[in-house]
Amino acid sequence: MEAWRTSIVDSRDGSIRIRGYDVTTLMTARTFTDTVFLLHQKRLPTPAERALLDAILTAVADHGAGAPSCAAARLAASGNRQSLSAAVAAGILAVGDEHGGAGMGCMEMIVAGVARARREGVSIAEAAARTVTDARGRGERLPGLGHRVHSIDPRTRVLFDLARANSLAGDGIAFLEAVAQVVAQQIKPLPINVDGALAAVLHDMGFPPPFGRLVFIIGRVAGLTAEVAEELTRERPMRIHIPVTYDGEAPRPVE
Amino acid sequence: MEAWRTSIVDSRDGSIRIRGYDVTTLMTARTFTDTVFLLHQKRLPTPAERALLDAILTAVADHGAGAPSCAAARLAASGNRQSLSAAVAAGILAVGDEHGGAGMGCMEMIVAGVARARREGVSIAEAAARTVTDARGRGERLPGLGHRVHSIDPRTRVLFDLARANSLAGDGIAFLEAVAQVVAQQIKPLPINVDGALAAVLHDMGFPPPFGRLVFIIGRVAGLTAEVAEELTRERPMRIHIPVTYDGEAPRPVE
Amino acid sequence: MEAWRTSIVDSRDGSIRIRGYDVTTLMTARTFTDTVFLLHQKRLPTPAERALLDAILTAVADHGAGAPSCAAARLAASGNRQSLSAAVAAGILAVGDEHGGAGMGCMEMIVAGVARARREGVSIAEAAARTVTDARGRGERLPGLGHRVHSIDPRTRVLFDLARANSLAGDGIAFLEAVAQVVAQQIKPLPINVDGALAAVLHDMGFPPPFGRLVFIIGRVAGLTAEVAEELTRERPMRIHIPVTYDGEAPRPVE
Amino acid sequence: MEAWRTSIVDSRDGSIRIRGYDVTTLMTARTFTDTVFLLHQKRLPTPAERALLDAILTAVADHGAGAPSCAAARLAASGNRQSLSAAVAAGILAVGDEHGGAGMGCMEMIVAGVARARREGVSIAEAAARTVTDARGRGERLPGLGHRVHSIDPRTRVLFDLARANSLAGDGIAFLEAVAQVVAQQIKPLPINVDGALAAVLHDMGFPPPFGRLVFIIGRVAGLTAEVAEELTRERPMRIHIPVTYDGEAPRPVE
């Protein structure tokens, strides 16, 4: 078999290098968040970039035991206490476009919107307006707006303020705020949620759209591990009973 | 259905609290590593504790594309490019006693060994010697020693030095070093690997054994996300061909 | 890389052979259940063996949307509608010693019990009595007895009758029925559940203990696929709200 | 919490009904393949339908240890020998549009093509030609054609012959064969692969497109369980070494 190629880690007897940096130096001179940034950006972050990434990872770490990812991890732990990996993985599998995954779609919308402003020679605000019009025409939801629990997501303001205070705010934040404003005028106020906020900030920090989902997974795994540990420590096996109503075919004989 | 109970996160409209702390404050005043510590220890870490946990998470983040976890994630990404979650989860599923999971077993050995010293009224060193003798008698391997790539794991010294410099070294490190010494005298030199090192340090920081596996998952997910991103960016779908030799039944007719 | 070796499938241009049999012949001359048997036993089943394996696979296919495996699959589908594989996998991850997995433990108990009868020169019934005594002494539960929903599991009688009618009943059924009788006399009536029943039957058909878990996974995946399909067809995304009560630390400031 | 609703299984003390049928009757009067059909079609199959579904499930059960799904399952088993569920789930996670999942896309293409013939008032053959032209214009691949191992997939002919012999062949097979013919004339001969074949047959049997992927998962899990069992029985832990070449950043100091 041909060897696989990689530009991430070079590991040989007595030496492990991540993107060229010796792991033992990273372990003492840098933080884990720096390592996350390095793995995905191929360079170490500035203090401002580190602060933003720390804020994002903490923002998505956990949202309560009833979130689909947390609940799926607990259900797996409830039936399968032999494998911590299995329970955490089950939690991650609940992450998609609908749960924790809007960041990626929102980053794709931002990339397209900013390119459109350039291509059509209009302002970011006008590109946002056109994006909203198009989405409404296709009957599509705009990713990154609204939340099923929060009428105003408290994490959004913190991320945007932090980006501005660190001079990291750019077209991404501008575009998404313009989208939210147009939506508020034309439809109804739908505050930017944490997925939208992290999408705008990560775009302005130069990350590609898929990182909008991967960063959620990295942060959420911290919460999932705690949920699984609590389930195994505090609860007995198979304690979960989901109530079910059957509304299918009446009893019938096998012909 | 009875409500589930949790002591991890309280989330309600406009407010998310992790172990009592407002998430928006944690986002700006603390690091992601602090959040990991908080989720599992129910309190925020000291700077020394944070430094140790940062070092551990970076130590296990990635060990090259050919590690079972990384390779499993890449195989999943190769056949299923629609779900980043699925690929990352496949990588986590390769983590167990044999890969990345020795930390948990090693922490259990340390807990038992330290309790034994107390119970049998002997020194940590003597308890270590008895632990080795027992394991040899049962023909069992001692977790946390030896590595298939590294003759000396460079991450071990860094973790132990950091623990000592921060006055966090305790019975865990003492016990495991004594075990390694006895093994070197009685069998052959088998250096402490990163799983053993993080087990000893986490024990001395007050973490329970399962965290020895969960911390590996948290750290490794950073690497897995990068491996998956690289696979999707640099490689074409279904590019992986594992060479296989068939050595089973010869062709035969269905009777 | 050295080629992997396998005795399962030989596939080359224009030809696929499973355990030596041409797949195109198997497709028309045999059933899928025959293929399952062949994959695990290296030979095709007799009609009696096929009938038993069909009955077992149908017995475990589904037990309602609230079973941990089914509920985990639905939660994953609810948050991640992009990957059918991810949702089905999440369901499988909830299968372990506690849910759907008692078959493996029960087969291990049967293997040990039958060996004990031989080794200690006693009857199967006496070996069963000694097994119960030992388990009670160690405070351990006996796998394969009792069910959280069924006071009498209706599937057990069907499997045992079918095994007897087909002359496939052996030491496994005898041993487990003896265990249940001793438990009923000494503790309380705990009927043999489907995991116990399939364990006894599979033991008598010559399968090794791990197949007691694998057969559950093979059967249950039929149900999981239907649960996922129903979730995606009948329900809207993120419709699941698990009620949660927080009982942790009161609000506190970050020092 | 509101009870979940389901039309699949009604299970209560002493009784389990699948789509209205008592499971104990299904266990003895019907095959597992019938149960699969019932779970997804809400009715029991005719003998002809059962024969087709049996053939499809066997066709996709396994394609060799090097297939992404089989290799991912083995890698997980190699690092994590504690959980059979985890290894099987890792294998399923490698199933997507690129591996084993073309059936779903092909069924969607067939549904669209047959609707187009009706809508545009043209023959199935003409609709196929227009579909190919459109796909070429968009630079898209046609799902269900070509195979990386087989120049002619031996399973396709068997499935189509079986469908015709059982009077189950309809617009699906006609459309896909027309597509293959147009492709052969305009581009190059690309034989219909097993994903395409099962897509056409399942369409003609009335299954919806997602079943084109789910049926692959159901069949493949039979093979995955055998691959995992072989890995654990024949191989030692962590035996897999994937060769890797590093081509990233040269060693550099942390600034």
mmCIF file with all atom_site columns, N, CA and C in Angstrom, chain D residues 37 43 46-53 159-173 200-206:
data_model
loop_
_atom_site.group_PDB
_atom_site.id
_atom_site.type_symbol
_atom_site.label_atom_id
_atom_site.label_alt_id
_atom_site.label_comp_id
_atom_site.label_asym_id
_atom_site.label_entity_id
_atom_site.label_seq_id
_atom_site.pdbx_PDB_ins_code
_atom_site.Cartn_x
_atom_site.Cartn_y
_atom_site.Cartn_z
_atom_site.occupancy
_atom_site.B_iso_or_equiv
_atom_site.pdbx_formal_charge
_atom_site.auth_seq_id
_atom_site.auth_comp_id
_atom_site.auth_asym_id
_atom_site.auth_atom_id
_atom_site.pdbx_PDB_model_num
ATOM 1  N N  . PHE D 1 37  ? -38.644 -6.438  5.691   1.00 0.00 ? 37  PHE D N  1
ATOM 2  C CA . PHE D 1 37  ? -39.626 -5.900  4.748   1.00 0.00 ? 37  PHE D CA 1
ATOM 3  C C  . PHE D 1 37  ? -40.808 -5.275  5.498   1.00 0.00 ? 37  PHE D C  1
ATOM 4  N N  . ARG D 1 43  ? -46.223 -4.002  5.636   1.00 0.00 ? 43  ARG D N  1
ATOM 5  C CA . ARG D 1 43  ? -46.950 -5.222  5.288   1.00 0.00 ? 43  ARG D CA 1
ATOM 6  C C  . ARG D 1 43  ? -45.920 -6.314  5.043   1.00 0.00 ? 43  ARG D C  1
ATOM 7  N N  . THR D 1 46  ? -44.625 -10.703 -0.414  1.00 0.00 ? 46  THR D N  1
ATOM 8  C CA . THR D 1 46  ? -44.939 -11.924 -1.153  1.00 0.00 ? 46  THR D CA 1
ATOM 9  C C  . THR D 1 46  ? -43.648 -12.752 -1.244  1.00 0.00 ? 46  THR D C  1
ATOM 10 N N  . PRO D 1 47  ? -43.768 -14.029 -1.633  1.00 0.00 ? 47  PRO D N  1
ATOM 11 C CA . PRO D 1 47  ? -42.543 -14.827 -1.820  1.00 0.00 ? 47  PRO D CA 1
ATOM 12 C C  . PRO D 1 47  ? -41.577 -14.182 -2.813  1.00 0.00 ? 47  PRO D C  1
ATOM 13 N N  . ALA D 1 48  ? -42.102 -13.575 -3.859  1.00 0.00 ? 48  ALA D N  1
ATOM 14 C CA . ALA D 1 48  ? -41.224 -12.944 -4.845  1.00 0.00 ? 48  ALA D CA 1
ATOM 15 C C  . ALA D 1 48  ? -40.486 -11.761 -4.225  1.00 0.00 ? 48  ALA D C  1
ATOM 16 N N  . GLU D 1 49  ? -41.213 -10.946 -3.473  1.00 0.00 ? 49  GLU D N  1
ATOM 17 C CA . GLU D 1 49  ? -40.580 -9.790  -2.830  1.00 0.00 ? 49  GLU D CA 1
ATOM 18 C C  . GLU D 1 49  ? -39.521 -10.236 -1.815  1.00 0.00 ? 49  GLU D C  1
ATOM 19 N N  . ARG D 1 50  ? -39.840 -11.306 -1.071  1.00 0.00 ? 50  ARG D N  1
ATOM 20 C CA . ARG D 1 50  ? -38.858 -11.812 -0.115  1.00 0.00 ? 50  ARG D CA 1
ATOM 21 C C  . ARG D 1 50  ? -37.592 -12.276 -0.833  1.00 0.00 ? 50  ARG D C  1
ATOM 22 N N  . ALA D 1 51  ? -37.769 -12.956 -1.966  1.00 0.00 ? 51  ALA D N  1
ATOM 23 C CA . ALA D 1 51  ? -36.606 -13.466 -2.698  1.00 0.00 ? 51  ALA D CA 1
ATOM 24 C C  . ALA D 1 51  ? -35.704 -12.323 -3.160  1.00 0.00 ? 51  ALA D C  1
ATOM 25 N N  . LEU D 1 52  ? -36.324 -11.256 -3.626  1.00 0.00 ? 52  LEU D N  1
ATOM 26 C CA . LEU D 1 52  ? -35.540 -10.101 -4.068  1.00 0.00 ? 52  LEU D CA 1
ATOM 27 C C  . LEU D 1 52  ? -34.797 -9.458  -2.906  1.00 0.00 ? 52  LEU D C  1
ATOM 28 N N  . LEU D 1 53  ? -35.485 -9.270  -1.797  1.00 0.00 ? 53  LEU D N  1
ATOM 29 C CA . LEU D 1 53  ? -34.845 -8.611  -0.662  1.00 0.00 ? 53  LEU D CA 1
ATOM 30 C C  . LEU D 1 53  ? -33.730 -9.490  -0.089  1.00 0.00 ? 53  LEU D C  1
ATOM 31 N N  . LEU D 1 159 ? -29.686 -9.719  -9.924  1.00 0.00 ? 159 LEU D N  1
ATOM 32 C CA . LEU D 1 159 ? -30.824 -8.979  -9.377  1.00 0.00 ? 159 LEU D CA 1
ATOM 33 C C  . LEU D 1 159 ? -31.854 -8.664  -10.453 1.00 0.00 ? 159 LEU D C  1
ATOM 34 N N  . PHE D 1 160 ? -31.392 -8.225  -11.613 1.00 0.00 ? 160 PHE D N  1
ATOM 35 C CA . PHE D 1 160 ? -32.342 -7.879  -12.686 1.00 0.00 ? 160 PHE D CA 1
ATOM 36 C C  . PHE D 1 160 ? -33.066 -9.127  -13.196 1.00 0.00 ? 160 PHE D C  1
ATOM 37 N N  . ASP D 1 161 ? -32.325 -10.221 -13.368 1.00 0.00 ? 161 ASP D N  1
ATOM 38 C CA . ASP D 1 161 ? -32.970 -11.472 -13.813 1.00 0.00 ? 161 ASP D CA 1
ATOM 39 C C  . ASP D 1 161 ? -34.017 -11.926 -12.800 1.00 0.00 ? 161 ASP D C  1
ATOM 40 N N  . LEU D 1 162 ? -33.651 -11.833 -11.529 1.00 0.00 ? 162 LEU D N  1
ATOM 41 C CA . LEU D 1 162 ? -34.566 -12.274 -10.475 1.00 0.00 ? 162 LEU D CA 1
ATOM 42 C C  . LEU D 1 162 ? -35.830 -11.405 -10.466 1.00 0.00 ? 162 LEU D C  1
ATOM 43 N N  . ALA D 1 163 ? -35.658 -10.112 -10.645 1.00 0.00 ? 163 ALA D N  1
ATOM 44 C CA . ALA D 1 163 ? -36.808 -9.206  -10.682 1.00 0.00 ? 163 ALA D CA 1
ATOM 45 C C  . ALA D 1 163 ? -37.711 -9.548  -11.861 1.00 0.00 ? 163 ALA D C  1
ATOM 46 N N  . ARG D 1 164 ? -37.100 -9.799  -13.009 1.00 0.00 ? 164 ARG D N  1
ATOM 47 C CA . ARG D 1 164 ? -37.898 -10.119 -14.213 1.00 0.00 ? 164 ARG D CA 1
ATOM 48 C C  . ARG D 1 164 ? -38.597 -11.462 -14.068 1.00 0.00 ? 164 ARG D C  1
ATOM 49 N N  . ALA D 1 165 ? -37.880 -12.445 -13.561 1.00 0.00 ? 165 ALA D N  1
ATOM 50 C CA . ALA D 1 165 ? -38.469 -13.780 -13.391 1.00 0.00 ? 165 ALA D CA 1
ATOM 51 C C  . ALA D 1 165 ? -39.644 -13.734 -12.422 1.00 0.00 ? 165 ALA D C  1
ATOM 52 N N  . ASN D 1 166 ? -39.634 -12.761 -11.513 1.00 0.00 ? 166 ASN D N  1
ATOM 53 C CA . ASN D 1 166 ? -40.697 -12.651 -10.516 1.00 0.00 ? 166 ASN D CA 1
ATOM 54 C C  . ASN D 1 166 ? -41.699 -11.549 -10.843 1.00 0.00 ? 166 ASN D C  1
ATOM 55 N N  . SER D 1 167 ? -41.615 -11.053 -12.077 1.00 0.00 ? 167 SER D N  1
ATOM 56 C CA . SER D 1 167 ? -42.547 -10.001 -12.516 1.00 0.00 ? 167 SER D CA 1
ATOM 57 C C  . SER D 1 167 ? -42.510 -8.779  -11.610 1.00 0.00 ? 167 SER D C  1
ATOM 58 N N  . LEU D 1 168 ? -41.339 -8.462  -11.110 1.00 0.00 ? 168 LEU D N  1
ATOM 59 C CA . LEU D 1 168 ? -41.209 -7.275  -10.261 1.00 0.00 ? 168 LEU D CA 1
ATOM 60 C C  . LEU D 1 168 ? -40.431 -6.159  -10.963 1.00 0.00 ? 168 LEU D C  1
ATOM 61 N N  . ALA D 1 169 ? -40.020 -6.375  -12.204 1.00 0.00 ? 169 ALA D N  1
ATOM 62 C CA . ALA D 1 169 ? -39.281 -5.340  -12.922 1.00 0.00 ? 169 ALA D CA 1
ATOM 63 C C  . ALA D 1 169 ? -40.228 -4.275  -13.443 1.00 0.00 ? 169 ALA D C  1
ATOM 64 N N  . GLY D 1 170 ? -39.877 -3.013  -13.281 1.00 0.00 ? 170 GLY D N  1
ATOM 65 C CA . GLY D 1 170 ? -40.740 -1.925  -13.732 1.00 0.00 ? 170 GLY D CA 1
ATOM 66 C C  . GLY D 1 170 ? -39.930 -0.771  -14.295 1.00 0.00 ? 170 GLY D C  1
ATOM 67 N N  . ASP D 1 171 ? -40.457 0.432   -14.124 1.00 0.00 ? 171 ASP D N  1
ATOM 68 C CA . ASP D 1 171 ? -39.826 1.622   -14.680 1.00 0.00 ? 171 ASP D CA 1
ATOM 69 C C  . ASP D 1 171 ? -38.406 1.841   -14.169 1.00 0.00 ? 171 ASP D C  1
ATOM 70 N N  . GLY D 1 172 ? -38.139 1.419   -12.921 1.00 0.00 ? 172 GLY D N  1
ATOM 71 C CA . GLY D 1 172 ? -36.822 1.662   -12.331 1.00 0.00 ? 172 GLY D CA 1
ATOM 72 C C  . GLY D 1 172 ? -35.727 0.974   -13.113 1.00 0.00 ? 172 GLY D C  1
ATOM 73 N N  . ILE D 1 173 ? -35.908 -0.320  -13.365 1.00 0.00 ? 173 ILE D N  1
ATOM 74 C CA . ILE D 1 173 ? -34.898 -1.064  -14.126 1.00 0.00 ? 173 ILE D CA 1
ATOM 75 C C  . ILE D 1 173 ? -34.829 -0.521  -15.548 1.00 0.00 ? 173 ILE D C  1
ATOM 76 N N  . ALA D 1 200 ? -32.679 0.279   -8.500  1.00 0.00 ? 200 ALA D N  1
ATOM 77 C CA . ALA D 1 200 ? -33.730 0.072   -9.515  1.00 0.00 ? 200 ALA D CA 1
ATOM 78 C C  . ALA D 1 200 ? -34.760 -0.941  -9.018  1.00 0.00 ? 200 ALA D C  1
ATOM 79 N N  . VAL D 1 201 ? -34.269 -2.037  -8.457  1.00 0.00 ? 201 VAL D N  1
ATOM 80 C CA . VAL D 1 201 ? -35.176 -3.088  -7.993  1.00 0.00 ? 201 VAL D CA 1
ATOM 81 C C  . VAL D 1 201 ? -36.023 -2.594  -6.817  1.00 0.00 ? 201 VAL D C  1
ATOM 82 N N  . LEU D 1 202 ? -35.395 -1.931  -5.850  1.00 0.00 ? 202 LEU D N  1
ATOM 83 C CA . LEU D 1 202 ? -36.146 -1.440  -4.688  1.00 0.00 ? 202 LEU D CA 1
ATOM 84 C C  . LEU D 1 202 ? -37.179 -0.407  -5.096  1.00 0.00 ? 202 LEU D C  1
ATOM 85 N N  . HIS D 1 203 ? -36.819 0.449   -6.071  1.00 0.00 ? 203 HIS D N  1
ATOM 86 C CA . HIS D 1 203 ? -37.796 1.411   -6.581  1.00 0.00 ? 203 HIS D CA 1
ATOM 87 C C  . HIS D 1 203 ? -39.009 0.688   -7.152  1.00 0.00 ? 203 HIS D C  1
ATOM 88 N N  . ASP D 1 204 ? -38.737 -0.352  -7.925  1.00 0.00 ? 204 ASP D N  1
ATOM 89 C CA . ASP D 1 204 ? -39.846 -1.085  -8.543  1.00 0.00 ? 204 ASP D CA 1
ATOM 90 C C  . ASP D 1 204 ? -40.661 -1.875  -7.527  1.00 0.00 ? 204 ASP D C  1
ATOM 91 N N  . MET D 1 205 ? -40.082 -2.098  -6.340  1.00 0.00 ? 205 MET D N  1
ATOM 92 C CA . MET D 1 205 ? -40.825 -2.774  -5.268  1.00 0.00 ? 205 MET D CA 1
ATOM 93 C C  . MET D 1 205 ? -41.531 -1.775  -4.347  1.00 0.00 ? 205 MET D C  1
ATOM 94 N N  . GLY D 1 206 ? -41.415 -0.475  -4.660  1.00 0.00 ? 206 GLY D N  1
ATOM 95 C CA . GLY D 1 206 ? -42.162 0.522   -3.903  1.00 0.00 ? 206 GLY D CA 1
ATOM 96 C C  . GLY D 1 206 ? -41.461 1.116   -2.690  1.00 0.00 ? 206 GLY D C  1
#
